[in-house]
Coordinates of C-alpha atoms in Angstrom, one line a residue:
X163 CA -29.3 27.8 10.6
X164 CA -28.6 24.1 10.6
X165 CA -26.6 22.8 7.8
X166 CA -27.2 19.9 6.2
X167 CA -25.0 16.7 6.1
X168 CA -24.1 16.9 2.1
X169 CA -26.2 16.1 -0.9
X170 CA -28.0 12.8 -0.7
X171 CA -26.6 10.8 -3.5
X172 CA -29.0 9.9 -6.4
X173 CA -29.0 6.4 -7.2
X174 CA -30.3 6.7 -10.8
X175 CA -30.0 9.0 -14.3
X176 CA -32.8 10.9 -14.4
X177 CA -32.6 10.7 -18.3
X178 CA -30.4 8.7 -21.0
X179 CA -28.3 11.7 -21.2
X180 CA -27.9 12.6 -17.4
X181 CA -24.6 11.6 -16.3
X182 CA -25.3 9.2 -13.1
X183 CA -23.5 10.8 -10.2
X184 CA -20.5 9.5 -8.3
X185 CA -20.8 9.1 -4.9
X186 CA -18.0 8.6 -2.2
X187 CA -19.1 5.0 -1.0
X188 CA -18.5 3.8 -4.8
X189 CA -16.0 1.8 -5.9
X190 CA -13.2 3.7 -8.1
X191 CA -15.2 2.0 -11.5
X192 CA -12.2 3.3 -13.6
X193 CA -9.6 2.1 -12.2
X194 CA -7.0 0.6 -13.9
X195 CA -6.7 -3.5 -14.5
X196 CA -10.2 -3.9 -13.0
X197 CA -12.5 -6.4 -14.9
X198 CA -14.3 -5.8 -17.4
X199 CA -17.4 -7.7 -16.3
X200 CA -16.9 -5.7 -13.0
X201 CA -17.0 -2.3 -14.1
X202 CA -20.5 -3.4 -16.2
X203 CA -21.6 -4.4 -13.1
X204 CA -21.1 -1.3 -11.2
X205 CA -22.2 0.9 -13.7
X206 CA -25.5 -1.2 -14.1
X207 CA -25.5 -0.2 -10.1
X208 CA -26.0 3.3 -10.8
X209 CA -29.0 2.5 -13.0
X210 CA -31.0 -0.4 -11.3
X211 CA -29.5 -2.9 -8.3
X212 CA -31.8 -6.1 -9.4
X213 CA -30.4 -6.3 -12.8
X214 CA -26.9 -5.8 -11.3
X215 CA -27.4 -8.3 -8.6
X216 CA -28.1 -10.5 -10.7
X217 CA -25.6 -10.3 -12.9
X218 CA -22.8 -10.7 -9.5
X219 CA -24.9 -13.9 -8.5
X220 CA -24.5 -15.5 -11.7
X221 CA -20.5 -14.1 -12.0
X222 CA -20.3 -16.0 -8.9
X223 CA -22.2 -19.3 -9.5
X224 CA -19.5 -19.2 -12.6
X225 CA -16.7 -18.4 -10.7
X226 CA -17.5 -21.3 -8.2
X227 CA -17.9 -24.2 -11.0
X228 CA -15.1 -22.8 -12.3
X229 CA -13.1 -22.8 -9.2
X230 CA -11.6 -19.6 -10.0
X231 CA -10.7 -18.1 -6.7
X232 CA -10.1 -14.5 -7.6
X233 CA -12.7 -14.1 -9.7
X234 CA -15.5 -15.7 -6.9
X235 CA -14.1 -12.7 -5.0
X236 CA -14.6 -9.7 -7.4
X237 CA -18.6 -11.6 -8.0
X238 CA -18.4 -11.1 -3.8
X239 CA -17.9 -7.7 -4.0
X240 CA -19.9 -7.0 -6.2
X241 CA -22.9 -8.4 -4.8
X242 CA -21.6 -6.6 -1.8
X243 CA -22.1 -3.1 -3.2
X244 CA -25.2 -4.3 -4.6
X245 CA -26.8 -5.2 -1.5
X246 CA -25.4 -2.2 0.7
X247 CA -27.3 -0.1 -2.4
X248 CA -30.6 -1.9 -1.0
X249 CA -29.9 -1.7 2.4
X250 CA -29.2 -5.2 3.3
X251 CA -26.1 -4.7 5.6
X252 CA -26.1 -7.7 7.1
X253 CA -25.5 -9.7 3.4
X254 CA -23.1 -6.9 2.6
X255 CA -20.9 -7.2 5.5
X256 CA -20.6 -11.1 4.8
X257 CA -19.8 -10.9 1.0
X258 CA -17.1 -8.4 1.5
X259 CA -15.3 -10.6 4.7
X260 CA -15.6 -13.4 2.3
X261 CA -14.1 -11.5 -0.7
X262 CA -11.6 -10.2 1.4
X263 CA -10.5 -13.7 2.6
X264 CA -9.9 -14.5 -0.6
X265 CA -8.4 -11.4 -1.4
X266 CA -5.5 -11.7 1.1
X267 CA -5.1 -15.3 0.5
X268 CA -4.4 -14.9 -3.3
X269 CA -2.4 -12.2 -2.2
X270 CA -3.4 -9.7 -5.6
X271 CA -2.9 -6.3 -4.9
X272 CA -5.5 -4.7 -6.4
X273 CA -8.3 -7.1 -5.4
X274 CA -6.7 -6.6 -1.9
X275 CA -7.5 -2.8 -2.4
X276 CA -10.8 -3.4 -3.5
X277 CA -12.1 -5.5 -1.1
X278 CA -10.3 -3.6 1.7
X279 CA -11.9 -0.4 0.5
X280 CA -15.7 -2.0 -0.2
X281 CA -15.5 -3.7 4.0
X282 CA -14.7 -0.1 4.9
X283 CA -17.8 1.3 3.3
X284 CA -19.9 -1.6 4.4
X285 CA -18.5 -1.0 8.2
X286 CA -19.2 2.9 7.5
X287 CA -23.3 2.5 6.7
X288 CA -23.8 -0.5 9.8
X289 CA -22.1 2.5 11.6
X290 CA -18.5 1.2 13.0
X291 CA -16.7 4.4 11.7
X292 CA -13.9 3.3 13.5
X293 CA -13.2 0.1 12.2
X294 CA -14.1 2.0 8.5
X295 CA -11.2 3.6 9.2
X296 CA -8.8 0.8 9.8
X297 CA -9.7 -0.7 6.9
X298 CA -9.7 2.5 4.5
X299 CA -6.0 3.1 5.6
X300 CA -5.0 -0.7 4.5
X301 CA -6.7 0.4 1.2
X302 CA -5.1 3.7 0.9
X303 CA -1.5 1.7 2.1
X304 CA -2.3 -0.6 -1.2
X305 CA -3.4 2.6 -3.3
X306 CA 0.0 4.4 -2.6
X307 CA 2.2 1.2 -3.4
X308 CA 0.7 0.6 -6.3
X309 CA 0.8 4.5 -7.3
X310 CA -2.8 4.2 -8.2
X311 CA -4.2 8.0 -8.6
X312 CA -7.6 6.7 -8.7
X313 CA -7.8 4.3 -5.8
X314 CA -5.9 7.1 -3.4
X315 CA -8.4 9.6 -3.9
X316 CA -11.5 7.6 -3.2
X317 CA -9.3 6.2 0.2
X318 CA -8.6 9.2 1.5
X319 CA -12.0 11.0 0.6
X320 CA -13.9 7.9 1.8
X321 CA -11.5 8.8 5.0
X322 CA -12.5 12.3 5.5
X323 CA -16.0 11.0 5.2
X324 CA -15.4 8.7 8.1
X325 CA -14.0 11.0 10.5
X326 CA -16.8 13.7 9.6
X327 CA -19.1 10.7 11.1
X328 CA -17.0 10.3 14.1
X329 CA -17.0 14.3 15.1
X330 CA -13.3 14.8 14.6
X331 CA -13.8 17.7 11.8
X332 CA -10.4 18.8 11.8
X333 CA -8.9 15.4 10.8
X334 CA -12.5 15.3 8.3
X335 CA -11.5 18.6 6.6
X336 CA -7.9 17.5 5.8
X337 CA -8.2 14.2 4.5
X338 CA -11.1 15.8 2.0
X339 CA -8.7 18.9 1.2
X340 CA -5.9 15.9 0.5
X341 CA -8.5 14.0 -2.1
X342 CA -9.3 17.2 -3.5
X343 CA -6.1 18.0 -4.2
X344 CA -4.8 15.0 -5.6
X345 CA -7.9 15.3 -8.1
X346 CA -7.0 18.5 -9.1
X347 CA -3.6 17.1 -9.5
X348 CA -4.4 14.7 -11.8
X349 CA -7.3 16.6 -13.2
X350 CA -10.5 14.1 -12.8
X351 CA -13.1 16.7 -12.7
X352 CA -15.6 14.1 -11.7
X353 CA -13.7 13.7 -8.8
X354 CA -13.1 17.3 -8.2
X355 CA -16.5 17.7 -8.2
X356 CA -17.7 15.6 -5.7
X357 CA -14.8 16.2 -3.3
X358 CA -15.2 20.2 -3.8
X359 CA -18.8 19.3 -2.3
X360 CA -17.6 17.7 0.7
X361 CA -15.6 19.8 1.4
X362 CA -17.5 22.5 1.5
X363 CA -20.1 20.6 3.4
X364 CA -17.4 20.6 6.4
X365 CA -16.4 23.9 5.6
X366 CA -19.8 24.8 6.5
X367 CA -20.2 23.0 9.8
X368 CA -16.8 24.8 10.6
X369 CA -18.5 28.2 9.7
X370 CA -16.3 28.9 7.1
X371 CA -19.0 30.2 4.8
X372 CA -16.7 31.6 2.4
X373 CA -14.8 28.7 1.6
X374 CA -17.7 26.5 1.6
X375 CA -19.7 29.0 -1.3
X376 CA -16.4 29.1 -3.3
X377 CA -16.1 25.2 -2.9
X378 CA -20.0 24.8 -3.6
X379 CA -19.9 26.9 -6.5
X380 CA -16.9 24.9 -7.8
X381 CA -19.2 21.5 -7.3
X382 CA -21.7 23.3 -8.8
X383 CA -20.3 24.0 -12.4
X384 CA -19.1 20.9 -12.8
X385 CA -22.5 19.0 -11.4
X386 CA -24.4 21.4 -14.5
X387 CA -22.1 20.0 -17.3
X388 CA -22.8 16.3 -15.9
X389 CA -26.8 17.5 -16.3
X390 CA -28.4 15.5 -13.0
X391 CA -30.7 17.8 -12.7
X392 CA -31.1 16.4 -8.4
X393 CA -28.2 17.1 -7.8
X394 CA -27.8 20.6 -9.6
X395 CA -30.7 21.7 -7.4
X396 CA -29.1 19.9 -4.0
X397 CA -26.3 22.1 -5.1
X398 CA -28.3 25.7 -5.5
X399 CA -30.2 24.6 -2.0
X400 CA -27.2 24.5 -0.2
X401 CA -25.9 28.3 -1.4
X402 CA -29.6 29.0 -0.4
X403 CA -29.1 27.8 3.4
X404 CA -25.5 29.8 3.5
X405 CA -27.0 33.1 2.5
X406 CA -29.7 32.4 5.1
X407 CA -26.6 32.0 7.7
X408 CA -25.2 35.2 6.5
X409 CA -28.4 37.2 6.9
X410 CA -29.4 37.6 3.4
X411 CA -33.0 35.9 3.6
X412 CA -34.6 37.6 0.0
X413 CA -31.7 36.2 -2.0
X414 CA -32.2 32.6 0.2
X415 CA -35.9 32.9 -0.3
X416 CA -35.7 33.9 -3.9
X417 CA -33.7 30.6 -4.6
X418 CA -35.4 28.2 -2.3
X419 CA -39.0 29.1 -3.3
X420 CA -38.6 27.8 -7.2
X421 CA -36.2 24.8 -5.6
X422 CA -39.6 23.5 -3.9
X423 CA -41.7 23.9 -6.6
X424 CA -38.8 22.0 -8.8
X425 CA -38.3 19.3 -6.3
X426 CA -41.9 17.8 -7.2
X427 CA -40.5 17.3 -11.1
X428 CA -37.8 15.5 -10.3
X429 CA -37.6 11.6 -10.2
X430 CA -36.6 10.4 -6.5
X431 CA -37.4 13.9 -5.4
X432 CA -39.7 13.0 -2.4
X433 CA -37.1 13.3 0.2
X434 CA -35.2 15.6 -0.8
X435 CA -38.7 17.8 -1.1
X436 CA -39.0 17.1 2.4
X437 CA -35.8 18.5 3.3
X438 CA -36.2 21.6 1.0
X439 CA -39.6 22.5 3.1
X440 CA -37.5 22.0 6.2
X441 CA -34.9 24.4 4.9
X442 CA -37.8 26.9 3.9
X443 CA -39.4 26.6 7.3
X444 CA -36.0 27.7 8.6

């Protein structure tokens, strides 16, 4: 059996009460000191990326009459996660070199981190994992010396993510161990939850089904209180394909079999339908 690279993440609440998932190529929306008009911004990502790119696009016509420097690069970055969300790498790419500019130039910290962090991801999806890299370990530099909890464990999970794309599993499994960890530490069970499901995703690729059910499961309670029902069954799928790699096809069959028939309820749920027929042809 073939494991699958993680859960895709879902780029919309499937209801007003669904909690919209955090993804490792998002920006650390809490941090602290970020602006207000920012934090909207991203969080109007998660439901639709017009509205929100529009909203950047007029920040940053403001920001430019204005001539407010720091603030034209935080309306950059924003329209740079906005894009990457619809695929427009190209756009992304040049937003985030252009915020960073700024970014260094004005020499603030924590728009430096930002802006280094949202080039990595944008270098991560046009698929230069190595210069991701670079550029996530300039963020995480800037997330340790300001002592930002926050901004360190989306570095260095946004790390592991980056090596699991180049192949080097190893160094993959112990950056996401490390965001884990400092999660846990400062107990964001958000965070705990998605990192707990990376990990386990490399845990399985390493064949090390037992930590990667007991790191599942532990994404899996979490991802039921937040009530996105996608990613609940992404969650229960995966378990599935581990009891199929540890011989224990009824039990996989008994789970994937209802999984297929919910996939076809679910908002956004063609692809992942698609992958779960894949998984029961397996």
């Amino acid at each position: 059996v073939v494991p699958r690279r993680g859960v895709y993440p879902v780029r919309a609440a499937e209801s007003a009460t669904a909690t919209p998932p955090r993804t490792d190529d998002d920006s650390p929306a809490n941090a602290p000191g970020l602006p207000t008009w920012f934090k909207d911004t991203l969080a109007l990502l998660e439901r639709n990326s017009a509205p929100a790119k529009a909203r950047a696009e007029e920040k940053l016509a403001e920001a430019r009459a204005a001539h407010d420097a720091r603030t034209e690069a935080w309306a950059l970055l924003a329209l740079s996660h906005t894009v990457r969300r619809q695929n427009d790498i190209v756009s992304s790419l040049r937003y985030s070199r252009e915020a960073l500019a700024i970014a260094e130039r004005e020499g603030d910290e924590l728009l430096r981190f930002n802006t280094n962090y949202g080039h990595a991801l944008n270098l991560r999806t046009a698929g230069d994992y190595a210069g991701s890299v670079d550029y996530l370990l300039r963020s995480l530099r800037l997330a340790e010396s300001r002592n930002s909890a926050s901004a360190q464990i989306a570095a260095i999970g946004a790390l592991g993510s980056a090596y699991e794309h180049l192949g080097d599993l190893k160094r993959a499994l112990e950056y996401k161990q490390r965001s884990l960890d400092l999660a846990e530490k400062h107990g964001e069970e958000k965070a705990i939850g998605l990192y707990a499901n990376n990990l386990a995703n490399v845990e399985q690729m390493l064949g090390d089904l037992a930590g990667a059910r007991r790191d599942y499961n532990r994404a899996l309670v979490i991802t039921r209180k937040e009530g996105n029902r996608t990613n609940i069954t992404d969650l229960e799928e995966q378990l599935a394909m581990l009891d199929f790699a540890e011989g224990k096809t009824e039990a996989a069959l008994n789970t994937l079999l209802p999984i297929v028939a919910q996939r076809r309820t679910l908002r956004n749920g063609r692809m992942r339908l698609t992958g779960s027929l894949c998984s029961l042809a397996t």
